[in-house]
Tab-separated table of C-alpha atoms and ligand atoms in Angstrom:
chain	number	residue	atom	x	y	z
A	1	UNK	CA	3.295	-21.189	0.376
A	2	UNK	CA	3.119	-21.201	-3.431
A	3	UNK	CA	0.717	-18.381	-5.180
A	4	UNK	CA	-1.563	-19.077	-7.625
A	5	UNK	CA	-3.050	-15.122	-8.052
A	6	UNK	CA	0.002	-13.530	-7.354
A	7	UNK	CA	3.668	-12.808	-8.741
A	8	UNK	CA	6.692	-11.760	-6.762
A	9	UNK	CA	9.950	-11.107	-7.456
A	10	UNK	CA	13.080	-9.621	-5.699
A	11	UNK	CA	14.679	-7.189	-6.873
A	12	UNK	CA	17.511	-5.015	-4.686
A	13	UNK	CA	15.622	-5.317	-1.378
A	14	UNK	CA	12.332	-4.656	-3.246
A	15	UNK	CA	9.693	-7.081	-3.401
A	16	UNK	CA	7.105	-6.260	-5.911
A	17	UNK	CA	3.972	-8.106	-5.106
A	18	UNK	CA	1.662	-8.605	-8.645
A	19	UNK	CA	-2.086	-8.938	-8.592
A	20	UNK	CA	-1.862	-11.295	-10.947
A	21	UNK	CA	-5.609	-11.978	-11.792
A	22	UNK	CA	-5.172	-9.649	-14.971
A	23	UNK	CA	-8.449	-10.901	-17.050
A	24	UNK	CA	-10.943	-9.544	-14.299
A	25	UNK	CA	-8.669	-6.200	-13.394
A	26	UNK	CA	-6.808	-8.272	-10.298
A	27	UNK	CA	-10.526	-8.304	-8.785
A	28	UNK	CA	-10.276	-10.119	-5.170
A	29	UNK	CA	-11.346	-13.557	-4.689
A	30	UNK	CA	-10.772	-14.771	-0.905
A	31	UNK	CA	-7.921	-17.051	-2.305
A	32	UNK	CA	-5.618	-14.091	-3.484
A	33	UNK	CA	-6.371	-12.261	-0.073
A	34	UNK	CA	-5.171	-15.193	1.787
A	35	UNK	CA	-2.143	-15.635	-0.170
A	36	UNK	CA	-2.017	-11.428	0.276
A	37	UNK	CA	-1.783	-11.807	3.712
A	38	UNK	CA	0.864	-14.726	3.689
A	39	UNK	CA	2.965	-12.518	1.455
A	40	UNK	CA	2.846	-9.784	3.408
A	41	UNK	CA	3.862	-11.319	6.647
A	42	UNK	CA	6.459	-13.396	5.090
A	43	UNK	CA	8.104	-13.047	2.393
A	44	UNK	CA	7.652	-9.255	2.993
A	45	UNK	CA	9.179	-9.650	6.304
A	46	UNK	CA	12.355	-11.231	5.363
A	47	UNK	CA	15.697	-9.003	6.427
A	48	UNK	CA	16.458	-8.798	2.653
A	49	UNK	CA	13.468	-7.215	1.405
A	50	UNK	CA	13.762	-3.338	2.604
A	51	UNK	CA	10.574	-1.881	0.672
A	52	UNK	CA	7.134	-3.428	-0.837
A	53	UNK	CA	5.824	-2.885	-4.070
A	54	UNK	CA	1.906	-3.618	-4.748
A	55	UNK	CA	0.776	-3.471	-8.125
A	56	UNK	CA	-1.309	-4.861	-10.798
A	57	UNK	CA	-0.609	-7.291	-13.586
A	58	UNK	CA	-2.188	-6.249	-17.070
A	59	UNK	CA	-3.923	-3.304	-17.215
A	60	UNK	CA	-5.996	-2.987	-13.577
A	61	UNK	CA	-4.716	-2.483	-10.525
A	62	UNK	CA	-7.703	-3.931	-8.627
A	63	UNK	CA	-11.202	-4.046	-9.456
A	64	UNK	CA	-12.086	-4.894	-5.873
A	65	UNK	CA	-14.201	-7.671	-4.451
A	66	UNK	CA	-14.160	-10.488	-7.072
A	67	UNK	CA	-18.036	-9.802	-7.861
A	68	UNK	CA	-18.467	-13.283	-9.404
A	69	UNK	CA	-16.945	-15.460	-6.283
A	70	UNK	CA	-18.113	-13.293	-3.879
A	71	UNK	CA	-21.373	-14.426	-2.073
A	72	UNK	CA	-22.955	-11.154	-1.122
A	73	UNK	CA	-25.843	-12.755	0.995
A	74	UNK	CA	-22.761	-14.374	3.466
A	75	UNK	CA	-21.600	-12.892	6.862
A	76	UNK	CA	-19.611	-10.534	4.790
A	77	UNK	CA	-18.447	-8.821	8.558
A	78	UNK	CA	-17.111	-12.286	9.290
A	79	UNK	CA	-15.434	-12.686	5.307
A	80	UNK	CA	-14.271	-9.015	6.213
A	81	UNK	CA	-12.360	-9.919	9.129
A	82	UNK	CA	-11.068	-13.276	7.972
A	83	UNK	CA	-10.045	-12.250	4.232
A	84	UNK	CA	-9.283	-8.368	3.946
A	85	UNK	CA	-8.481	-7.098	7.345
A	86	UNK	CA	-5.245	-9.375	7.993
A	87	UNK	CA	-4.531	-7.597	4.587
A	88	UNK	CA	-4.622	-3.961	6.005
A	89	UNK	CA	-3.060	-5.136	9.701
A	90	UNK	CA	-0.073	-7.060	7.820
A	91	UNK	CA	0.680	-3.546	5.636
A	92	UNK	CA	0.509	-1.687	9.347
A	93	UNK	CA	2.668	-3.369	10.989
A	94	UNK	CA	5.456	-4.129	8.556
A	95	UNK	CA	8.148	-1.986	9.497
A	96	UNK	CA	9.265	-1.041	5.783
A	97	UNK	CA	7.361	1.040	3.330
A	98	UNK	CA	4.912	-0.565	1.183
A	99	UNK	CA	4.080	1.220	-1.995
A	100	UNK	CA	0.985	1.127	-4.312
A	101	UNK	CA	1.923	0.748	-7.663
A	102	UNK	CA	-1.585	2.022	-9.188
A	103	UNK	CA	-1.120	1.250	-12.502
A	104	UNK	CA	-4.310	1.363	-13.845
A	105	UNK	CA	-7.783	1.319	-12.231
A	106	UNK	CA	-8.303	0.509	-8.519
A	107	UNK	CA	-11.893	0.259	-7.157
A	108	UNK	CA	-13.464	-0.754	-4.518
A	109	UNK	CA	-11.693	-2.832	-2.169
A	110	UNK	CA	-8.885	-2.204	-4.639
A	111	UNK	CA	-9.393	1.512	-3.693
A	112	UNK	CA	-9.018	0.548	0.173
A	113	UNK	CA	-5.897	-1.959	-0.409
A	114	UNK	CA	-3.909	1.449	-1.928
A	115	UNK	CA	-4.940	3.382	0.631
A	116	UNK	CA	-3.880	0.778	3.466
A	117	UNK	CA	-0.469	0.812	1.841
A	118	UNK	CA	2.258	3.461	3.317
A	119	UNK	CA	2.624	5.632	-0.409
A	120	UNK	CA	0.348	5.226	-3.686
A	121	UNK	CA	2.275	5.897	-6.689
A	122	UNK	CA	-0.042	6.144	-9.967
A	123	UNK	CA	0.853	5.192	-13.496
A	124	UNK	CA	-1.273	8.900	-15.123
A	125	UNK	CA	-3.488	6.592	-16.850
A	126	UNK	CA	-4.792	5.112	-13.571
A	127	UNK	CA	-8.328	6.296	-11.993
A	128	UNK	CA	-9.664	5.453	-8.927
A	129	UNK	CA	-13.134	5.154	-8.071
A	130	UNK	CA	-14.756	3.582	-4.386
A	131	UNK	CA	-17.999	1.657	-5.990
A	132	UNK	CA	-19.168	0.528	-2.888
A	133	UNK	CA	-22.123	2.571	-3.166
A	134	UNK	CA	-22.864	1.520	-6.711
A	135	UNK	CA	-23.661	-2.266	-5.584
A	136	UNK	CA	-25.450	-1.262	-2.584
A	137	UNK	CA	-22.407	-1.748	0.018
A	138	UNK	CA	-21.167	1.307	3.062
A	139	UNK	CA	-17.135	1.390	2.385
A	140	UNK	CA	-14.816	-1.318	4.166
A	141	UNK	CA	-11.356	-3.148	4.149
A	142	UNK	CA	-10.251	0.142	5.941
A	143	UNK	CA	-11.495	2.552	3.452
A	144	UNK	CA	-13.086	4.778	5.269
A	145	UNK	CA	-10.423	4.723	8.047
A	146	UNK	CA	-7.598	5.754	5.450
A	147	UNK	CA	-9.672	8.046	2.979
A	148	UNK	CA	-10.869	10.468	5.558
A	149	UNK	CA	-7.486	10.713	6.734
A	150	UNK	CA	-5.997	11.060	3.285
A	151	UNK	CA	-8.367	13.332	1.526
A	152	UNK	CA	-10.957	14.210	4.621
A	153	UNK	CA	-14.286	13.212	5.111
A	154	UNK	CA	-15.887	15.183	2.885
A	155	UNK	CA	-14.428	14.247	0.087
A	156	UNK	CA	-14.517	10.506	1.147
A	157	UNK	CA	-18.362	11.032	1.520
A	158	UNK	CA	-18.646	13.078	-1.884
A	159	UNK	CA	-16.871	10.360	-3.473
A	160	UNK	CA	-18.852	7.146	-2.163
A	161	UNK	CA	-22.004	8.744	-2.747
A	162	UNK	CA	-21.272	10.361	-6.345
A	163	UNK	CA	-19.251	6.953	-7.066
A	164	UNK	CA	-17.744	8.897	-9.597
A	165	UNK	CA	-14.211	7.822	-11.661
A	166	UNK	CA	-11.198	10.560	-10.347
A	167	UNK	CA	-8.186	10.648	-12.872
A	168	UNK	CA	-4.850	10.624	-11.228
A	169	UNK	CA	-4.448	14.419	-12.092
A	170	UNK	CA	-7.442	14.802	-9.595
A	171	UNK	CA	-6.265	11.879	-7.542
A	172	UNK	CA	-2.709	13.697	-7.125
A	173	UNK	CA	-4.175	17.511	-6.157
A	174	UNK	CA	-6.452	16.246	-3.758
A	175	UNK	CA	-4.036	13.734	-1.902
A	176	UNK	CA	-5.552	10.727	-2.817
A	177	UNK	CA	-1.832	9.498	-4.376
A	178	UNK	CA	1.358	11.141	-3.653
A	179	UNK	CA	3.323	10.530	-7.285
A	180	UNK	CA	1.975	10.546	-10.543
A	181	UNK	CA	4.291	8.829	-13.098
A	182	UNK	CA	4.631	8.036	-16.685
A	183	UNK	CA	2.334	5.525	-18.267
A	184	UNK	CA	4.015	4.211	-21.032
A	185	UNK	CA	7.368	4.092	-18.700
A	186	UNK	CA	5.563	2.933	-15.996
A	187	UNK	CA	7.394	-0.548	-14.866
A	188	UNK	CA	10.795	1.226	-15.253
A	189	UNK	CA	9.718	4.335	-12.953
A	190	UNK	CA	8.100	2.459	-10.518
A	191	UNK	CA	10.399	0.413	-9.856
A	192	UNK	CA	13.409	2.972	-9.594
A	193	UNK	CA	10.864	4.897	-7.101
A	194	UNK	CA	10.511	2.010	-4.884
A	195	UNK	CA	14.266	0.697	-5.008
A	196	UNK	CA	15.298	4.301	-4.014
A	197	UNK	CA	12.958	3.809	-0.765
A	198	UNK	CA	15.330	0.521	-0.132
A	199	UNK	CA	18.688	2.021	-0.735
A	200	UNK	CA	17.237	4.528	2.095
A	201	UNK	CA	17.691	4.311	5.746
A	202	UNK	CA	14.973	1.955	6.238
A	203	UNK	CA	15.578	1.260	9.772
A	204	UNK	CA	14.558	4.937	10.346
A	205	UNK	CA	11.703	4.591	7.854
A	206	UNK	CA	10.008	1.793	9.855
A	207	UNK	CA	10.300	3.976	12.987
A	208	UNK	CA	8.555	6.920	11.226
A	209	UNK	CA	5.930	4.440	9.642
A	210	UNK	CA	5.012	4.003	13.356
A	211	UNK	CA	5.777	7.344	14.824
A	212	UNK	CA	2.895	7.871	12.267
A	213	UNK	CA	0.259	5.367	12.927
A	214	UNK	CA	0.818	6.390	16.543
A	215	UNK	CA	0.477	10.183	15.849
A	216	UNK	CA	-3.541	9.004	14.369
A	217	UNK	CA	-5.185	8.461	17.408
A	218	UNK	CA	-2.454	10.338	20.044
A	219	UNK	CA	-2.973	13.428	22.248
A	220	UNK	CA	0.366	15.947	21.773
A	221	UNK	CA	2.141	14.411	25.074
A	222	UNK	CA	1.882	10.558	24.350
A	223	UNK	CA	3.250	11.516	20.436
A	224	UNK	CA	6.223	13.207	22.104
A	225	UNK	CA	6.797	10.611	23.955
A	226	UNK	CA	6.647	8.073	21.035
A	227	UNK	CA	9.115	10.049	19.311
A	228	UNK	CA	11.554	10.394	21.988
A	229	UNK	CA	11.409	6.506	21.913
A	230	UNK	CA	11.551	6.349	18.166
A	231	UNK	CA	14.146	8.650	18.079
A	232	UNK	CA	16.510	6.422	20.622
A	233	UNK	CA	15.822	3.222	18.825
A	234	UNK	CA	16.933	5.288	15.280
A	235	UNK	CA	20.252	7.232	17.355
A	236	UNK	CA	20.950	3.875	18.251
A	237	UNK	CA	21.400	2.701	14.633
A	238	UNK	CA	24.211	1.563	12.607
A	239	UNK	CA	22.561	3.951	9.774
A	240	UNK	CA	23.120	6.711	11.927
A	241	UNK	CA	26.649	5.841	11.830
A	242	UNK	CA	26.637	5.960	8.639
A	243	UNK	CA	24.862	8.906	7.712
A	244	UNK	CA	26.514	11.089	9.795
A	245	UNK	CA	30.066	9.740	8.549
A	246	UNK	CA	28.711	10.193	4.717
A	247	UNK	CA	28.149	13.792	5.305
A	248	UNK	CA	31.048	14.700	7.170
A	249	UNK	CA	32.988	12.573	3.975
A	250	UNK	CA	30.812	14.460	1.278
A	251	UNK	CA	29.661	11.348	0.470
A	252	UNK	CA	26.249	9.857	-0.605
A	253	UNK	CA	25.295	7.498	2.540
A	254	UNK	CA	25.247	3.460	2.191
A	255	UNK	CA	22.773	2.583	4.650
A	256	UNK	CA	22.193	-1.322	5.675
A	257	UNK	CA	18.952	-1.032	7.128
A	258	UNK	CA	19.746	-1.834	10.985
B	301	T3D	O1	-19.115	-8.517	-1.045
B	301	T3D	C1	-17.971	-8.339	-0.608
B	301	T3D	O2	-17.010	-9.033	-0.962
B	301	T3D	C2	-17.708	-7.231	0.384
B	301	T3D	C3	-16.570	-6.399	-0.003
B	301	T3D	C4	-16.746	-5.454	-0.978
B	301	T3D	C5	-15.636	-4.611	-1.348
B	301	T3D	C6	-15.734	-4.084	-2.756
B	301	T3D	O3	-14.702	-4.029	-3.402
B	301	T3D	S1	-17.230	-3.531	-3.358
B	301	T3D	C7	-16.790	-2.968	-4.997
B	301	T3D	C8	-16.595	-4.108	-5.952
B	301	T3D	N1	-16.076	-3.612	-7.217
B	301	T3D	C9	-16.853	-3.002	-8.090
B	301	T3D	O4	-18.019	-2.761	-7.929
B	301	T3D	C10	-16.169	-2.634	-9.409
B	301	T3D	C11	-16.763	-3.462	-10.539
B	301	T3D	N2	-16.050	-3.164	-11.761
B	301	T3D	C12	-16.246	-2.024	-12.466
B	301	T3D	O5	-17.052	-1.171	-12.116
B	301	T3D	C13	-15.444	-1.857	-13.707
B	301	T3D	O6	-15.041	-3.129	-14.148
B	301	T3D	C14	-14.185	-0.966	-13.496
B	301	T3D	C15	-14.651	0.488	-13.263
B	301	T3D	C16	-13.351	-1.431	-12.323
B	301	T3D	C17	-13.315	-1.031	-14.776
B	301	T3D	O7	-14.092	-0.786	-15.925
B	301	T3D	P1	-13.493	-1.138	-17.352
B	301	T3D	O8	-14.498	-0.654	-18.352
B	301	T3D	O9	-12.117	-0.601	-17.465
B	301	T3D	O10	-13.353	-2.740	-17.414
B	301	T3D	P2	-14.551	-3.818	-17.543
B	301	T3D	O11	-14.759	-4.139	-18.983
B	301	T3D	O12	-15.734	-3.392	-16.744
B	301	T3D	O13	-13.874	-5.074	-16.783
B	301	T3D	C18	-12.952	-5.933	-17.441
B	301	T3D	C19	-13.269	-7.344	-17.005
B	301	T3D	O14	-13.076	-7.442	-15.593
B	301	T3D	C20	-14.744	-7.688	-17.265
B	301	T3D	O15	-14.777	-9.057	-17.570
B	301	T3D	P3	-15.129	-9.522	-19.111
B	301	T3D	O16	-16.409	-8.841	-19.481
B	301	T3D	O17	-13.956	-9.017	-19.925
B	301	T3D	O18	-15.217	-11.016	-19.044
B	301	T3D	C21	-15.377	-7.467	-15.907
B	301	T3D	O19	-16.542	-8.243	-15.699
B	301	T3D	C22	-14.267	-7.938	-14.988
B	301	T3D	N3	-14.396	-7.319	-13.657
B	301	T3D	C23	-14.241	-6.032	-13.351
B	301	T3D	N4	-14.428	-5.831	-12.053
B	301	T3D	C24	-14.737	-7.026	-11.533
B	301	T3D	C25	-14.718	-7.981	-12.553
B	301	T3D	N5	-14.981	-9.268	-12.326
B	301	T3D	C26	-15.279	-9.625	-11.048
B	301	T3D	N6	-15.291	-8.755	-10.024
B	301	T3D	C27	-15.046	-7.449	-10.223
B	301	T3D	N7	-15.050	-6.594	-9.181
């Protein structure tokens, strides 16, 4: 498939993934979704790439729904499940970590996509705000699925309701992002932070992505036994190897990935 509202490139096992709709802040028409969710589940999934970056072209990140494209008075449940949800599943379920490069401002839907996404790194000149509220709209694309669990529900509710801009200072104490980077070096940094996730032992990093999805809706007995699992598939590993050769060497590890 060829994109028409996104950019990506591949850089040493990272594939960075540009909204690339910069006049309207990357907002989200249905056609950049559905290219989204092709990336995502291939070109994403290929053996090579070994971490995803998501970020904006220009100066947004994401703006959210594309207001102008959008028909508001369609099934938007049925656009929902069509258009953003194979979005947030295809993030899930790849077995690598997929970053948010916030560079700038992410609302909305834009909001939701970096909180789908495994990390959220911000540029300190990004903000974040959820604007459902502001047009009328209760939160979706997995936003209120991620937020509570990333910054609890009441500050999920205070912030939908107050619709209010957070800096990335805020967004950093209060968990929303994880990293908070330079803006003016921002392309550099994010990319060294996401190409250090590849070098990584990325075999292991897909098991803990899951070890962690399973761990949100477990009991303590079914997560041990998902990491007993996890941790067999990971002992297994040719990393393993590896890592346990580098050390006994004094060595930095060179892990593959498998
Ligand atoms: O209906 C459904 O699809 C259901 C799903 C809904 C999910 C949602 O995402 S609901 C929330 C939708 N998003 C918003 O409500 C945010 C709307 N945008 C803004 O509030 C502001 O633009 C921002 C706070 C994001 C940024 O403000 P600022 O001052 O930095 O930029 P700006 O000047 O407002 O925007 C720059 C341009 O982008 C501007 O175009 P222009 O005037 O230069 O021609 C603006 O119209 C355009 N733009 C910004 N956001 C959107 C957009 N165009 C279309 N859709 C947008 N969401």
């Amino acid at each position: 498939m060829s994109y028409e509202y996104l950019k990506l490139e591949e850089h040493g096992g990272v594939l960075r993934v540009g909204l690339d709709r910069p006049d309207v802040l990357n907002a989200l028409n249905l056609e950049l979704l559905k290219e989204l969710a092709d990336a995502l589940t291939g070109p994403a999934a290929q053996e090579s790439v070994r971490a995803v970056l998501i970020t904006g072209n220009g100066r947004g990140f994401c703006a959210g729904a594309d207001l102008d494209s959008t028909p508001v008075d369609a099934d938007i449940g049925q656009m929902l499940e069509e258009h953003y949800h194979p979005v947030v599943r295809a993030i899930a379920s790849l077995p690598k970590p997929v970053v948010a490069g916030v560079n700038g401002v992410a609302a909305g839907a834009g909001l939701a996509l970096a909180a789908a996404c495994d990390v959220r790194v911000a540029s300190a000149n990004a903000t974040f705000t959820l604007g459902f509220t502001g047009i009328g709209l209760a939160l979706d694309a997995g936003s209120s699925y991620f937020l509570s669990r990333l910054i609890g529900p009441g500050r999920t509710y205070e912030l939908a309701i107050s619709n209010r801009r957070v800096d990335a200072a805020e967004a950093l104490a209060i968990g929303l992002v994880e990293r908070v980077i330079s803006h003016e070096s921002y392309d550099l940094e994010i990319m060294a932070v996401v190409q250090s996730f590849a070098l990584g032992a990325t075999y292991a990093f897909g098991l803990v992505k899951e070890e962690l999805r399973a761990a949100l809706g477990n009991s303590l007995e079914q997560q041990l036994l998902v990491e007993a699992r996890a941790q067999s598939a990971a002992a297994a590993s040719q990393d393993v190897r590896e890592g346990v050769l580098a050390f006994k060497e004094k060595r930095p590890p060179r892990f593959g990935g498998h």
